[in-house]
Short mmCIF file of C-alpha atoms in Angstrom, two decimals:
data_model
loop_
_atom_site.label_atom_id
_atom_site.label_comp_id
_atom_site.label_asym_id
_atom_site.label_seq_id
_atom_site.Cartn_x
_atom_site.Cartn_y
_atom_site.Cartn_z
CA MET A 118 -11.83 -27.59 8.32
CA LYS A 119 -15.23 -27.10 9.89
CA ARG A 120 -16.86 -30.33 11.05
CA GLU A 121 -20.56 -31.04 10.98
CA PRO A 122 -22.19 -30.76 14.42
CA LEU A 123 -22.35 -34.10 16.19
CA PRO A 124 -25.61 -35.72 17.32
CA THR A 125 -26.53 -34.40 20.73
CA ALA A 126 -27.72 -35.90 23.97
CA MET A 127 -30.34 -33.12 24.03
CA ASP A 128 -32.20 -34.68 21.12
CA GLY A 129 -35.34 -36.11 22.70
CA TYR A 130 -34.17 -35.14 26.22
CA ARG A 131 -36.54 -36.24 28.97
CA ALA A 132 -36.13 -35.54 32.67
CA PRO A 133 -36.43 -38.39 35.19
CA TRP A 134 -40.08 -39.32 35.67
CA TRP A 135 -40.05 -38.28 39.30
CA LEU A 136 -39.13 -34.67 38.37
CA PRO A 137 -42.26 -33.43 36.59
CA GLY A 138 -42.34 -29.83 35.46
CA GLY A 139 -39.87 -27.04 35.01
CA ASN A 140 -39.68 -26.00 38.66
CA ALA A 141 -38.83 -29.49 39.91
CA GLN A 142 -36.19 -29.90 37.18
CA THR A 143 -34.70 -26.48 37.98
CA LEU A 144 -34.55 -26.82 41.76
CA TRP A 145 -33.43 -30.45 41.92
CA ALA A 146 -30.59 -29.82 39.49
CA ALA A 147 -29.39 -26.80 41.47
CA LEU A 148 -29.67 -28.34 44.92
CA TYR A 149 -29.28 -32.11 44.80
CA ALA A 150 -28.01 -33.56 41.51
CA GLN A 151 -24.44 -34.80 41.08
CA ARG A 152 -22.29 -32.12 39.45
CA HIS A 153 -19.15 -33.95 38.41
CA PHE A 154 -18.04 -37.49 37.57
CA GLY A 155 -14.31 -36.95 38.08
CA PRO A 156 -12.44 -35.22 40.92
CA THR A 157 -13.89 -32.02 42.34
CA PRO A 158 -12.68 -29.16 40.14
CA ARG A 159 -10.03 -26.91 41.65
CA TRP A 160 -9.39 -23.32 40.67
CA GLN A 161 -6.52 -20.91 40.31
CA ARG A 162 -7.77 -17.34 40.72
CA THR A 163 -6.31 -14.35 38.93
CA ARG A 164 -7.38 -10.75 39.48
CA TRP A 165 -7.51 -8.49 36.44
CA ASP A 166 -7.56 -4.71 36.65
CA THR A 167 -10.21 -3.30 34.32
CA PRO A 168 -9.70 -0.31 32.00
CA ASP A 169 -11.98 1.82 34.24
CA GLY A 170 -10.02 1.20 37.44
CA ASP A 171 -12.10 -1.69 38.75
CA PHE A 172 -11.29 -5.42 38.85
CA ILE A 173 -12.70 -8.83 37.99
CA ASP A 174 -11.62 -12.25 39.22
CA VAL A 175 -11.05 -15.09 36.76
CA ASP A 176 -10.96 -18.72 37.89
CA LEU A 177 -8.96 -21.17 35.74
CA SER A 178 -9.42 -24.89 36.34
CA THR A 179 -6.14 -26.52 37.41
CA HIS A 180 -6.55 -29.89 35.65
CA THR A 181 -3.85 -30.94 33.19
CA VAL A 182 -4.31 -29.58 29.66
CA PRO A 183 -2.26 -30.55 26.55
CA PRO A 184 -0.51 -27.78 24.60
CA GLY A 185 -2.75 -26.25 21.96
CA ALA A 186 -5.99 -27.67 23.39
CA PRO A 187 -8.99 -25.34 23.16
CA LEU A 188 -9.91 -22.97 25.98
CA LEU A 189 -13.57 -23.13 27.02
CA VAL A 190 -14.81 -19.95 28.70
CA LEU A 191 -18.00 -19.88 30.76
CA PHE A 192 -19.95 -16.71 31.55
CA HIS A 193 -22.15 -17.37 34.58
CA GLY A 194 -25.74 -16.37 35.21
CA LEU A 195 -27.37 -13.88 37.56
CA GLU A 196 -25.56 -14.04 40.92
CA GLY A 197 -23.62 -17.09 39.72
CA SER A 198 -19.94 -17.97 40.09
CA SER A 199 -17.44 -20.78 39.52
CA ALA A 200 -19.23 -22.60 42.37
CA SER A 201 -22.56 -22.75 40.50
CA GLN A 202 -23.66 -26.28 39.63
CA TYR A 203 -23.41 -25.68 35.88
CA ALA A 204 -19.89 -24.21 36.20
CA VAL A 205 -18.71 -27.27 38.11
CA ALA A 206 -20.35 -29.56 35.55
CA PHE A 207 -18.72 -27.73 32.62
CA ALA A 208 -15.36 -27.85 34.43
CA ASP A 209 -15.78 -31.61 34.78
CA PHE A 210 -16.56 -31.91 31.06
CA ALA A 211 -13.51 -29.81 30.20
CA ALA A 212 -11.26 -31.98 32.37
CA SER A 213 -12.60 -35.15 30.75
CA GLU A 214 -11.86 -33.74 27.28
CA GLY A 215 -8.50 -32.16 28.09
CA LEU A 216 -9.75 -28.61 27.54
CA ALA A 217 -8.58 -25.54 29.41
CA PHE A 218 -11.49 -23.98 31.28
CA ALA A 219 -12.01 -20.48 32.67
CA VAL A 220 -14.84 -18.76 34.55
CA PRO A 221 -14.58 -14.95 34.50
CA HIS A 222 -16.71 -13.47 37.28
CA PHE A 223 -18.91 -10.52 36.53
CA ARG A 224 -18.21 -7.57 38.79
CA GLY A 225 -19.12 -8.23 42.40
CA CYS A 226 -19.76 -11.96 41.89
CA SER A 227 -16.45 -13.45 43.07
CA GLY A 228 -17.06 -12.97 46.77
CA GLU A 229 -15.68 -9.43 47.06
CA ILE A 230 -17.47 -6.21 46.21
CA ASN A 231 -15.99 -4.43 43.21
CA ARG A 232 -14.61 -0.89 43.37
CA ALA A 233 -16.49 1.05 40.66
CA PRO A 234 -19.99 2.62 40.96
CA ARG A 235 -21.45 -0.13 38.80
CA ALA A 236 -22.15 -3.88 38.87
CA TYR A 237 -23.04 -6.07 35.86
CA HIS A 238 -26.00 -6.50 33.54
CA SER A 239 -27.52 -8.75 30.90
CA GLY A 240 -26.33 -6.80 27.87
CA ASP A 241 -22.79 -5.90 28.89
CA PHE A 242 -21.22 -6.92 25.59
CA GLN A 243 -18.34 -4.45 26.02
CA GLU A 244 -17.26 -6.34 29.14
CA ILE A 245 -17.59 -9.65 27.28
CA ASP A 246 -15.45 -8.25 24.47
CA TRP A 247 -12.69 -7.12 26.83
CA ILE A 248 -12.67 -10.42 28.74
CA LEU A 249 -12.58 -12.63 25.63
CA LYS A 250 -9.81 -10.61 24.01
CA ARG A 251 -7.76 -10.68 27.21
CA LEU A 252 -8.18 -14.46 27.49
CA ALA A 253 -7.21 -14.92 23.83
CA ALA A 254 -4.07 -12.85 24.41
CA ASP A 255 -3.22 -14.75 27.60
CA HIS A 256 -3.67 -18.16 25.91
CA PRO A 257 -2.11 -17.86 22.44
CA GLY A 258 -2.39 -20.98 20.34
CA ARG A 259 -5.57 -22.18 22.04
CA PRO A 260 -8.80 -21.97 20.01
CA LEU A 261 -11.35 -20.08 22.10
CA LEU A 262 -14.87 -21.41 22.71
CA ALA A 263 -17.40 -19.58 24.88
CA VAL A 264 -20.62 -20.58 26.62
CA GLY A 265 -22.92 -18.33 28.62
CA VAL A 266 -25.58 -19.45 31.06
CA SER A 267 -28.82 -17.49 31.50
CA LEU A 268 -27.80 -13.81 31.90
CA GLY A 269 -24.27 -14.66 30.73
CA GLY A 270 -25.62 -16.31 27.60
CA ASN A 271 -27.71 -13.30 26.66
CA ALA A 272 -24.67 -11.04 27.11
CA LEU A 273 -22.51 -13.42 25.05
CA LEU A 274 -24.95 -13.62 22.13
CA ARG A 275 -25.47 -9.87 22.31
CA TRP A 276 -21.68 -9.54 21.94
CA ALA A 277 -21.61 -11.94 18.99
CA GLY A 278 -24.39 -10.00 17.27
CA GLU A 279 -22.80 -6.62 17.92
CA MET A 280 -19.41 -7.82 16.67
CA GLY A 281 -20.75 -9.43 13.49
CA GLU A 282 -17.85 -10.64 11.33
CA GLY A 283 -15.39 -9.41 13.95
CA ALA A 284 -16.37 -12.07 16.51
CA ALA A 285 -14.56 -14.74 14.48
CA HIS A 286 -11.26 -12.98 15.17
CA THR A 287 -11.66 -13.92 18.84
CA VAL A 288 -13.77 -17.08 19.15
CA ARG A 289 -14.52 -20.15 17.06
CA ALA A 290 -18.04 -20.76 18.40
CA VAL A 291 -20.40 -19.61 21.16
CA ALA A 292 -23.36 -21.09 23.01
CA ALA A 293 -26.09 -19.77 25.30
CA VAL A 294 -27.91 -22.03 27.76
CA CYS A 295 -31.38 -21.15 29.05
CA SER A 296 -30.85 -17.48 28.30
CA PRO A 297 -33.73 -14.96 28.38
CA LEU A 298 -32.97 -13.57 24.94
CA ASP A 299 -36.11 -11.43 25.25
CA LEU A 300 -35.39 -9.79 28.59
CA ALA A 301 -38.80 -8.18 28.96
CA ALA A 302 -40.58 -11.52 28.61
CA GLY A 303 -38.22 -13.18 31.09
CA GLY A 304 -38.32 -10.25 33.51
CA HIS A 305 -42.11 -10.23 33.66
CA ALA A 306 -42.25 -14.03 33.99
CA ILE A 307 -39.95 -14.16 37.01
CA GLY A 308 -42.03 -11.48 38.73
CA ARG A 309 -45.24 -13.53 38.83
CA GLY A 310 -46.68 -16.28 41.03
CA PHE A 311 -44.39 -19.07 42.25
CA ASN A 312 -41.45 -17.46 40.48
CA ARG A 313 -41.88 -14.28 42.49
CA LEU A 314 -42.21 -16.18 45.76
CA VAL A 315 -39.16 -18.40 45.24
CA TYR A 316 -36.73 -17.26 42.53
CA THR A 317 -37.20 -13.50 42.82
CA ARG A 318 -36.81 -13.69 46.59
CA MET A 319 -33.67 -15.82 46.19
CA PHE A 320 -32.03 -13.39 43.77
CA LEU A 321 -32.94 -10.28 45.76
CA SER A 322 -31.57 -11.86 48.95
CA SER A 323 -28.06 -11.47 47.54
CA MET A 324 -28.54 -8.57 45.11
CA VAL A 325 -29.98 -6.11 47.64
CA PRO A 326 -27.18 -6.50 50.24
CA LYS A 327 -24.57 -6.06 47.49
CA ALA A 328 -26.34 -2.95 46.26
CA LEU A 329 -26.37 -1.55 49.80
CA ARG A 330 -22.65 -2.14 50.09
CA LYS A 331 -22.25 -0.25 46.84
CA LEU A 332 -24.22 2.60 48.40
CA GLU A 333 -21.77 2.62 51.33
CA GLN A 334 -18.96 3.07 48.80
CA TYR A 335 -20.83 5.80 46.94
CA PRO A 336 -23.33 7.65 49.18
CA GLY A 337 -26.25 9.06 47.21
CA LEU A 338 -25.84 6.59 44.34
CA PHE A 339 -29.52 5.60 44.57
CA ASP A 340 -32.53 5.81 46.88
CA ARG A 341 -31.88 3.39 49.74
CA GLU A 342 -35.45 3.24 51.05
CA ALA A 343 -36.87 2.67 47.58
CA LEU A 344 -34.43 -0.18 47.00
CA LEU A 345 -35.34 -1.80 50.32
CA ALA A 346 -38.97 -1.65 49.24
CA ALA A 347 -38.27 -3.46 45.92
CA ARG A 348 -40.07 -6.78 45.72
CA ASP A 349 -39.26 -7.80 42.15
CA LEU A 350 -36.45 -7.57 39.61
CA TYR A 351 -38.34 -4.91 37.63
CA SER A 352 -38.17 -2.53 40.59
CA PHE A 353 -34.57 -3.46 41.40
CA ASP A 354 -33.47 -2.90 37.82
CA ASN A 355 -35.34 0.40 37.72
CA LEU A 356 -33.54 1.71 40.81
CA PHE A 357 -30.12 0.09 40.46
CA THR A 358 -29.20 -1.87 37.33
CA ALA A 359 -30.59 0.50 34.70
CA PRO A 360 -29.35 3.89 35.98
CA LEU A 361 -25.92 2.59 37.04
CA HIS A 362 -25.26 1.22 33.55
CA GLY A 363 -26.51 4.01 31.31
CA PHE A 364 -30.13 2.99 30.75
CA ARG A 365 -33.12 5.28 31.25
CA ASP A 366 -35.20 2.73 33.18
CA THR A 367 -36.04 -0.97 33.27
CA GLU A 368 -37.96 -0.92 30.00
CA ASP A 369 -35.07 0.77 28.23
CA TYR A 370 -32.60 -1.69 29.76
CA TRP A 371 -34.56 -4.77 28.84
CA ALA A 372 -35.15 -3.52 25.28
CA ARG A 373 -31.56 -2.42 24.54
CA ALA A 374 -29.81 -5.32 26.29
CA SER A 375 -31.77 -8.24 24.79
CA ALA A 376 -29.90 -10.50 22.38
CA LYS A 377 -32.91 -11.64 20.37
CA PRO A 378 -32.97 -8.56 18.08
CA VAL A 379 -29.33 -9.11 17.01
CA LEU A 380 -29.29 -12.89 16.53
CA ALA A 381 -29.48 -12.54 12.76
CA GLN A 382 -26.28 -10.44 12.82
CA ILE A 383 -24.20 -13.27 14.35
CA ARG A 384 -21.49 -14.52 12.00
CA VAL A 385 -19.83 -17.28 14.05
CA PRO A 386 -21.36 -20.68 14.84
CA ALA A 387 -23.74 -20.06 17.74
CA LEU A 388 -26.04 -22.33 19.71
CA ALA A 389 -29.07 -21.27 21.76
CA LEU A 390 -30.37 -24.06 24.01
CA ASN A 391 -33.65 -23.46 25.83
CA ALA A 392 -36.14 -25.70 27.56
CA ARG A 393 -39.72 -24.89 26.70
CA ASN A 394 -40.78 -25.49 30.33
CA ASP A 395 -38.24 -23.01 31.72
CA PRO A 396 -40.00 -21.09 34.53
CA PHE A 397 -37.97 -17.95 33.75
CA VAL A 398 -38.16 -17.92 29.95
CA PRO A 399 -41.65 -18.19 28.38
CA ALA A 400 -41.71 -20.56 25.43
CA ALA A 401 -43.59 -17.97 23.36
CA SER A 402 -40.61 -15.61 23.67
CA LEU A 403 -38.04 -18.05 22.28
CA PRO A 404 -36.44 -17.21 18.92
CA THR A 405 -37.60 -18.93 15.76
CA PRO A 406 -35.31 -19.89 12.87
CA ARG A 407 -36.43 -16.70 11.16
CA ASP A 408 -35.17 -14.65 14.14
CA ALA A 409 -31.94 -16.57 14.42
CA GLY A 410 -30.29 -16.26 11.04
CA PRO A 411 -28.04 -18.79 9.28
CA CYS A 412 -25.26 -19.01 11.88
CA VAL A 413 -27.45 -19.75 14.90
CA THR A 414 -28.58 -23.26 15.83
CA LEU A 415 -31.67 -23.51 18.04
CA TRP A 416 -32.16 -26.40 20.46
CA GLN A 417 -35.53 -26.12 22.18
CA THR A 418 -36.32 -29.14 24.32
CA ALA A 419 -39.71 -29.88 25.84
CA GLN A 420 -38.20 -30.40 29.30
CA GLY A 421 -35.19 -29.28 31.31
CA GLY A 422 -36.31 -26.32 33.42
CA HIS A 423 -33.95 -23.40 33.94
CA VAL A 424 -30.36 -24.62 33.63
CA GLY A 425 -31.58 -27.96 34.95
CA PHE A 426 -31.57 -30.86 32.48
CA PRO A 427 -31.21 -33.49 35.23
CA ALA A 428 -30.38 -36.96 33.95
CA LEU A 429 -29.91 -40.40 35.49
CA ARG A 430 -26.77 -42.45 35.94
CA PRO A 431 -26.90 -46.01 37.31
CA PRO A 432 -27.86 -46.81 39.98
CA LEU A 433 -30.55 -44.14 39.76
CA ARG A 434 -28.30 -41.22 40.70
CA SER A 435 -29.29 -37.90 39.18
CA HIS A 436 -26.67 -35.64 37.62
CA VAL A 437 -26.33 -32.45 35.55
CA ARG A 438 -23.55 -33.54 33.19
CA ALA A 439 -25.76 -34.30 30.17
CA MET A 440 -26.21 -30.66 29.17
CA PRO A 441 -22.52 -29.64 29.42
CA GLU A 442 -21.60 -32.78 27.48
CA ALA A 443 -24.01 -31.96 24.64
CA VAL A 444 -23.21 -28.25 24.49
CA GLY A 445 -19.48 -28.83 24.86
CA ARG A 446 -19.42 -31.37 22.04
CA TRP A 447 -21.39 -29.03 19.81
CA LEU A 448 -18.81 -26.32 20.40
CA LEU A 449 -15.93 -28.69 19.73
CA ALA A 450 -17.59 -29.82 16.50
CA ASN A 451 -17.50 -26.23 15.28
CA ILE A 452 -13.81 -25.48 15.74
#
């Protein structure tokens, strides 16, 4: 029987007073806040061969899990991994609740360059579909719950919308955290001002070297000099992400990969959590209840930054466990 969603710690969320603004809440959470209350999560890695001759690496948390307990799957964000602060925090939540927990890595994000002439992108719902169905087959008897963070959340909700009624055959509920569901709005926002100086530079510092390694695997795949000249994600996507994944250009990619246009097609319980001061995701671009449809719950907090949501634990130690706790309990309430 479906249970009513529980009250959430995100209701009335406020960041610590000494972290004003979305940038402070984003950066502090990523760099300094406590990630776990229990033991440091440990991982068992499995490599899966993909249908197109490539591979992905899946990390499964090694904490003890009762038979039949749900499996929580986390899809990471742009250039993320099982080491990202939010992945560690969700692993800690899963351990505290006795849930199995898995982090599938998008191609090229597990520390080793992938084999195929492609990488990953924000709307790769076919990859999400294959991963979720493989996990369901590998863990029979465990209800499947899925959460995606930023890019991973957009891809997850895009999958749920594309699958419609069929999504319920694989998962019980899904959630997206701080996802740019309107990719054009998010893409333009991260290319301006402070965002361009800090976040764009950070992302390109890992994305460009990986793209160049891909060029070594496949000479002539793209224009090397043009890629080296890219100074924002728009240019990078235009030269690399879009053409390698079947899109005409950046505009075509952002339009066809965004989850916002398919939210009303979702037919499983779905949560979209966004902070209205997220530096990457303009508040004006966030979905309204009219966009979302009857199966989608919208949590839009005034504060939190981008995958930040720092909170305090006595004696005045900041942590990032409040968001995974709230999102995880919402998912569990919808089994």
